[in-house]
Structure formats: C-alpha cells, structure tokens
PDB file of C-alpha atoms in Angstrom:
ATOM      1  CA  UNK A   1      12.473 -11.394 188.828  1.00 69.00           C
ATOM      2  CA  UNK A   2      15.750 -11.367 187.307  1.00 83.00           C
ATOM      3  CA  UNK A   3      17.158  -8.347 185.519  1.00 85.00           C
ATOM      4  CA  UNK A   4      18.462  -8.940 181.865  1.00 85.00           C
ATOM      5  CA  UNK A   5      16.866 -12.042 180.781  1.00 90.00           C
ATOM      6  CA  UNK A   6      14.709 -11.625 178.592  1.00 89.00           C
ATOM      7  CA  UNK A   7      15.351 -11.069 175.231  1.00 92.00           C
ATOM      8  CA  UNK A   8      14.892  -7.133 173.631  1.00 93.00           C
ATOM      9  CA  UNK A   9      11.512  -6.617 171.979  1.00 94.00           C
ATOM     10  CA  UNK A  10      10.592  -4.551 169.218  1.00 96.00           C
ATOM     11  CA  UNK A  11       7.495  -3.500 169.028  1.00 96.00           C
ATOM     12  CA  UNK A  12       8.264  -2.268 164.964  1.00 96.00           C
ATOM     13  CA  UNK A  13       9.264  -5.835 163.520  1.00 96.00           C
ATOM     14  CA  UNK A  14       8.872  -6.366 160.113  1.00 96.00           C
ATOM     15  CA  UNK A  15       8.109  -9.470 158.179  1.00 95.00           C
ATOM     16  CA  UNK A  16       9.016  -9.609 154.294  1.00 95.00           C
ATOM     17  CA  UNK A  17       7.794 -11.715 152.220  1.00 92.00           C
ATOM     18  CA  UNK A  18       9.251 -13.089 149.023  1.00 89.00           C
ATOM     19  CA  UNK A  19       6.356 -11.495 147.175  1.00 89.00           C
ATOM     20  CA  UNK A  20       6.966  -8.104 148.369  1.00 90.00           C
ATOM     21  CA  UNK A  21       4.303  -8.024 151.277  1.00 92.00           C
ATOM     22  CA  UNK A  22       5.234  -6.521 154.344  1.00 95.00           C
ATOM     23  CA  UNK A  23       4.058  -7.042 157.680  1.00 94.00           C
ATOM     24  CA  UNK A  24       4.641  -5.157 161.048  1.00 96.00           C
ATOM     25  CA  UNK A  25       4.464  -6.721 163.822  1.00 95.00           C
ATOM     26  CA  UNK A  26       5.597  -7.329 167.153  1.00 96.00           C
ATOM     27  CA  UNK A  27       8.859  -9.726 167.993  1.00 96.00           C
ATOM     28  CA  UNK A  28      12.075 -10.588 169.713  1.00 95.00           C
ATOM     29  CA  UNK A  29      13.620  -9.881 166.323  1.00 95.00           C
ATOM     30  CA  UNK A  30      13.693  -6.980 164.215  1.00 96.00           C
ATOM     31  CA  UNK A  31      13.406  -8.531 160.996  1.00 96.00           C
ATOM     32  CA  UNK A  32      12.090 -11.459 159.337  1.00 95.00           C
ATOM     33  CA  UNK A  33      12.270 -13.093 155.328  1.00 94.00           C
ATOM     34  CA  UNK A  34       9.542 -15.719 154.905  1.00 92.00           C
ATOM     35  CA  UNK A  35       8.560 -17.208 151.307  1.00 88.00           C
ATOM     36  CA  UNK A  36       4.857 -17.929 151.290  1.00 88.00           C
ATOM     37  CA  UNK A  37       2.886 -14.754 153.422  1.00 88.00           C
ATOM     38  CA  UNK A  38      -1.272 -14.835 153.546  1.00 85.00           C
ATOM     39  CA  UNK A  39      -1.191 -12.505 150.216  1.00 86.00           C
ATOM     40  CA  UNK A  40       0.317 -15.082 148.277  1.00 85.00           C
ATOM     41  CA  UNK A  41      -0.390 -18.510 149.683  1.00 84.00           C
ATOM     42  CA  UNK A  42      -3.289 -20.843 147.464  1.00 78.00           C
ATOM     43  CA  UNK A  43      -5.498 -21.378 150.738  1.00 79.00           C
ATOM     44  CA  UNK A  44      -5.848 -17.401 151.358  1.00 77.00           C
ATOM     45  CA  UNK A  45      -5.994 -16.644 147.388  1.00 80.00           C
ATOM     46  CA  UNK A  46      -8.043 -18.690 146.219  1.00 79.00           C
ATOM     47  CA  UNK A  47      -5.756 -19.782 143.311  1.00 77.00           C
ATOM     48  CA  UNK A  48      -3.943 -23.280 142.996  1.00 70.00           C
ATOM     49  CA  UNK A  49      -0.392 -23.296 142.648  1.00 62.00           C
ATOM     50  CA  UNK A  50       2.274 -25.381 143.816  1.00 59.00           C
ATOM     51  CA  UNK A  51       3.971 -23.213 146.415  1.00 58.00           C
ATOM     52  CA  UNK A  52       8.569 -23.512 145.575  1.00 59.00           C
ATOM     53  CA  UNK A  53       7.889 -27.245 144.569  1.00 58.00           C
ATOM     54  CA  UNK A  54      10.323 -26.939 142.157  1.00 62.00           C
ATOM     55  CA  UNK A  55      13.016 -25.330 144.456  1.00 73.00           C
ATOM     56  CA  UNK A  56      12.464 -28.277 146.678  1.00 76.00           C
ATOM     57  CA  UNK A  57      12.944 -30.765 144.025  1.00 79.00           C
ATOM     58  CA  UNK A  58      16.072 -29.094 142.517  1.00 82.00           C
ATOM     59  CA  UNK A  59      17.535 -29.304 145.933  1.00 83.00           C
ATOM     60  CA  UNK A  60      16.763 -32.783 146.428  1.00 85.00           C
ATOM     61  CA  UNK A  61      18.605 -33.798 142.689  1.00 86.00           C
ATOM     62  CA  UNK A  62      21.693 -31.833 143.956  1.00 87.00           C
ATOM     63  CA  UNK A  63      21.497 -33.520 147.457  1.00 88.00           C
ATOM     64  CA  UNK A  64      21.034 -36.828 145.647  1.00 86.00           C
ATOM     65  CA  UNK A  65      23.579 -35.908 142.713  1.00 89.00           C
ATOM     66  CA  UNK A  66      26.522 -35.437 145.743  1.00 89.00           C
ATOM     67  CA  UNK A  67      25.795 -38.435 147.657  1.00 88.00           C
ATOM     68  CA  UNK A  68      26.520 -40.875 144.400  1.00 86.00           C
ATOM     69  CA  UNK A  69      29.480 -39.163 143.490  1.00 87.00           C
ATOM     70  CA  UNK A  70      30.294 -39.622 146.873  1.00 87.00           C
ATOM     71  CA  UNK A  71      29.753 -43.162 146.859  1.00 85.00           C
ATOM     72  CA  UNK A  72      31.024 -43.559 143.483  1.00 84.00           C
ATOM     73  CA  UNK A  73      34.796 -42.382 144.452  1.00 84.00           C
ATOM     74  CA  UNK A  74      34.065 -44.423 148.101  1.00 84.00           C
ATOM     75  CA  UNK A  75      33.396 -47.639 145.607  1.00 82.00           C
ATOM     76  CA  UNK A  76      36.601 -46.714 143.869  1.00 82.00           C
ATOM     77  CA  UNK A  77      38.899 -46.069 147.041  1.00 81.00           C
ATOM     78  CA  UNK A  78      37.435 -49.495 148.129  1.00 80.00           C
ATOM     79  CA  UNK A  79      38.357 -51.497 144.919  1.00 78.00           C
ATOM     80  CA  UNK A  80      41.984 -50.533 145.112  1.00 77.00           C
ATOM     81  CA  UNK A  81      42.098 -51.460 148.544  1.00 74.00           C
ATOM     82  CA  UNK A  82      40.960 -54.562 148.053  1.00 72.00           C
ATOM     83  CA  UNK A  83      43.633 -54.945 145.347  1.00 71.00           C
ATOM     84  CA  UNK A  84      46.434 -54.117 147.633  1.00 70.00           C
ATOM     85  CA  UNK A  85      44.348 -56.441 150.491  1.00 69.00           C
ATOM     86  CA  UNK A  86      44.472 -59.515 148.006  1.00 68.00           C
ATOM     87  CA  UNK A  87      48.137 -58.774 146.986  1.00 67.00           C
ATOM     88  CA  UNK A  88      49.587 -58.648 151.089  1.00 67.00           C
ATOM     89  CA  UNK A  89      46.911 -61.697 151.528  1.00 65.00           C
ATOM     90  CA  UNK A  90      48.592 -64.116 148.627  1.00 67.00           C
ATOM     91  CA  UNK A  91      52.040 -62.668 149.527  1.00 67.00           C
ATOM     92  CA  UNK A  92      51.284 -63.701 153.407  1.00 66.00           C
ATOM     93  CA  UNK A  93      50.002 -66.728 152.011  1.00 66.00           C
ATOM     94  CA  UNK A  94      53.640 -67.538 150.391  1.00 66.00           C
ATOM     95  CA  UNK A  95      55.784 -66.790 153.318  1.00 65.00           C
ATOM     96  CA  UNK A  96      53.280 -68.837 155.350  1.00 66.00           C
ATOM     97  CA  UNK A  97      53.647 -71.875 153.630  1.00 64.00           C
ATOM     98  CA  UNK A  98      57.288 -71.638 153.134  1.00 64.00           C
ATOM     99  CA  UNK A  99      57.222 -71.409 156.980  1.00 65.00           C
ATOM    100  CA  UNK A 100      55.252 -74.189 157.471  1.00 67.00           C
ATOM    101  CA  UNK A 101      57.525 -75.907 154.929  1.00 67.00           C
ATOM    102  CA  UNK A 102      60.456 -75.254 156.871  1.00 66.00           C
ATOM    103  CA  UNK A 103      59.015 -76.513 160.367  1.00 65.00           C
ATOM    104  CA  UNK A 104      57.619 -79.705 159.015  1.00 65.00           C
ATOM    105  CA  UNK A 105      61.113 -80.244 157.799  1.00 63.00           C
ATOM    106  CA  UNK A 106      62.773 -79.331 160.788  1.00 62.00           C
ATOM    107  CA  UNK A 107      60.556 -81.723 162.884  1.00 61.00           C
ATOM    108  CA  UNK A 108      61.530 -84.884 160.414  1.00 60.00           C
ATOM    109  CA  UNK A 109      65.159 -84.186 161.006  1.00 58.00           C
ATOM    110  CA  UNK A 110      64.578 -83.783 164.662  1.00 61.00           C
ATOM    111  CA  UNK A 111      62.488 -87.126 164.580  1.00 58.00           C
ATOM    112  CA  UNK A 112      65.184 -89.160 162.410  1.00 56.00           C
ATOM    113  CA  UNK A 113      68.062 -88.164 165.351  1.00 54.00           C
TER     114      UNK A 113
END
C-alpha cells in the first residue's frame, strides 16, 4: 500500500452538541458541532418539539427578502433601459425616414433626366 494516504485518525474525537452533550468518539477529525444529538432529539426523548424550525424559516424570509430586492432594482435597471431603447429606436426611426426621403427623391430626379 501506499504511504501517506490516508487521512490522520483520532481515536479522542469529540462531538458537541448544541445542547451541551458531548460525545467521544472515533474520526478523521478532531472535532465536531452538530445541533440535534440523541439527548435532545423528539424520537430519542420522547417529547414533541419542532427541532430549529424556526431558524429554518427565518433563513428562508431573508433568502426570499434578497432575491426581490434583487429583482426589484433588476426591474428598475430594465425600465430605464428601455427608456433610452425607445428614445435611440424613434431617433433611428427619424434619420431613417429622412434617408429614405432623400433616396426616393434622388431616384425621381435620376428618372426625369
């Protein structure tokens, strides 16, 4: 086998728990933070509790919260672009016609000759 693969193992790893449990164990890692542990979860206690529903939710409002701000400004960067778009597009339309004018006269004194 190869030499110096593997990851280091320590056989004195420590899992904390948001509720203050710890737990040794074995693992590639020396330390771990987890939030629900089998001292506090409903299914090993016995009790019924929703288990950080509400830190779940909270982040969801803030997720949602940025994304229509976000599309609020995008809606607003859009609206004067399409001002300026309209503006070139009527201004284009001017110089077009005037162009066309100018041909369409050109060709009648071409024809008359």
């Amino acid at each position: 086998m190869k030499k110096d693969i593997h990851p280091k193992y320590y056989p004195e790893a420590k899992i904390i728990c948001a509720c203050g449990n710890i737990i040794t164990t074995g693992s590639t890692r020396p330390e771990m933070k987890v939030e629900v542990c089998s001292a506090c979860h409903p299914f090993y206690t016995g009790k019924k509790r929703l288990v950080d529903s509400a830190g779940r939710l909270d982040r969801f409002k803030k997720r949602f919260e940025k994304t229509a701000e976000m599309k609020a400004g995008l809606a607003k960067k859009q609206a004067v672009k399409g001002k300026k778009k309209k503006a070139k597009l009527v201004i284009e339309k001017k110089i077009s016609k005037k162009k066309i004018a100018k041909k369409t006269a050109a060709k009648k004194v071409i024809k008359k000759k």
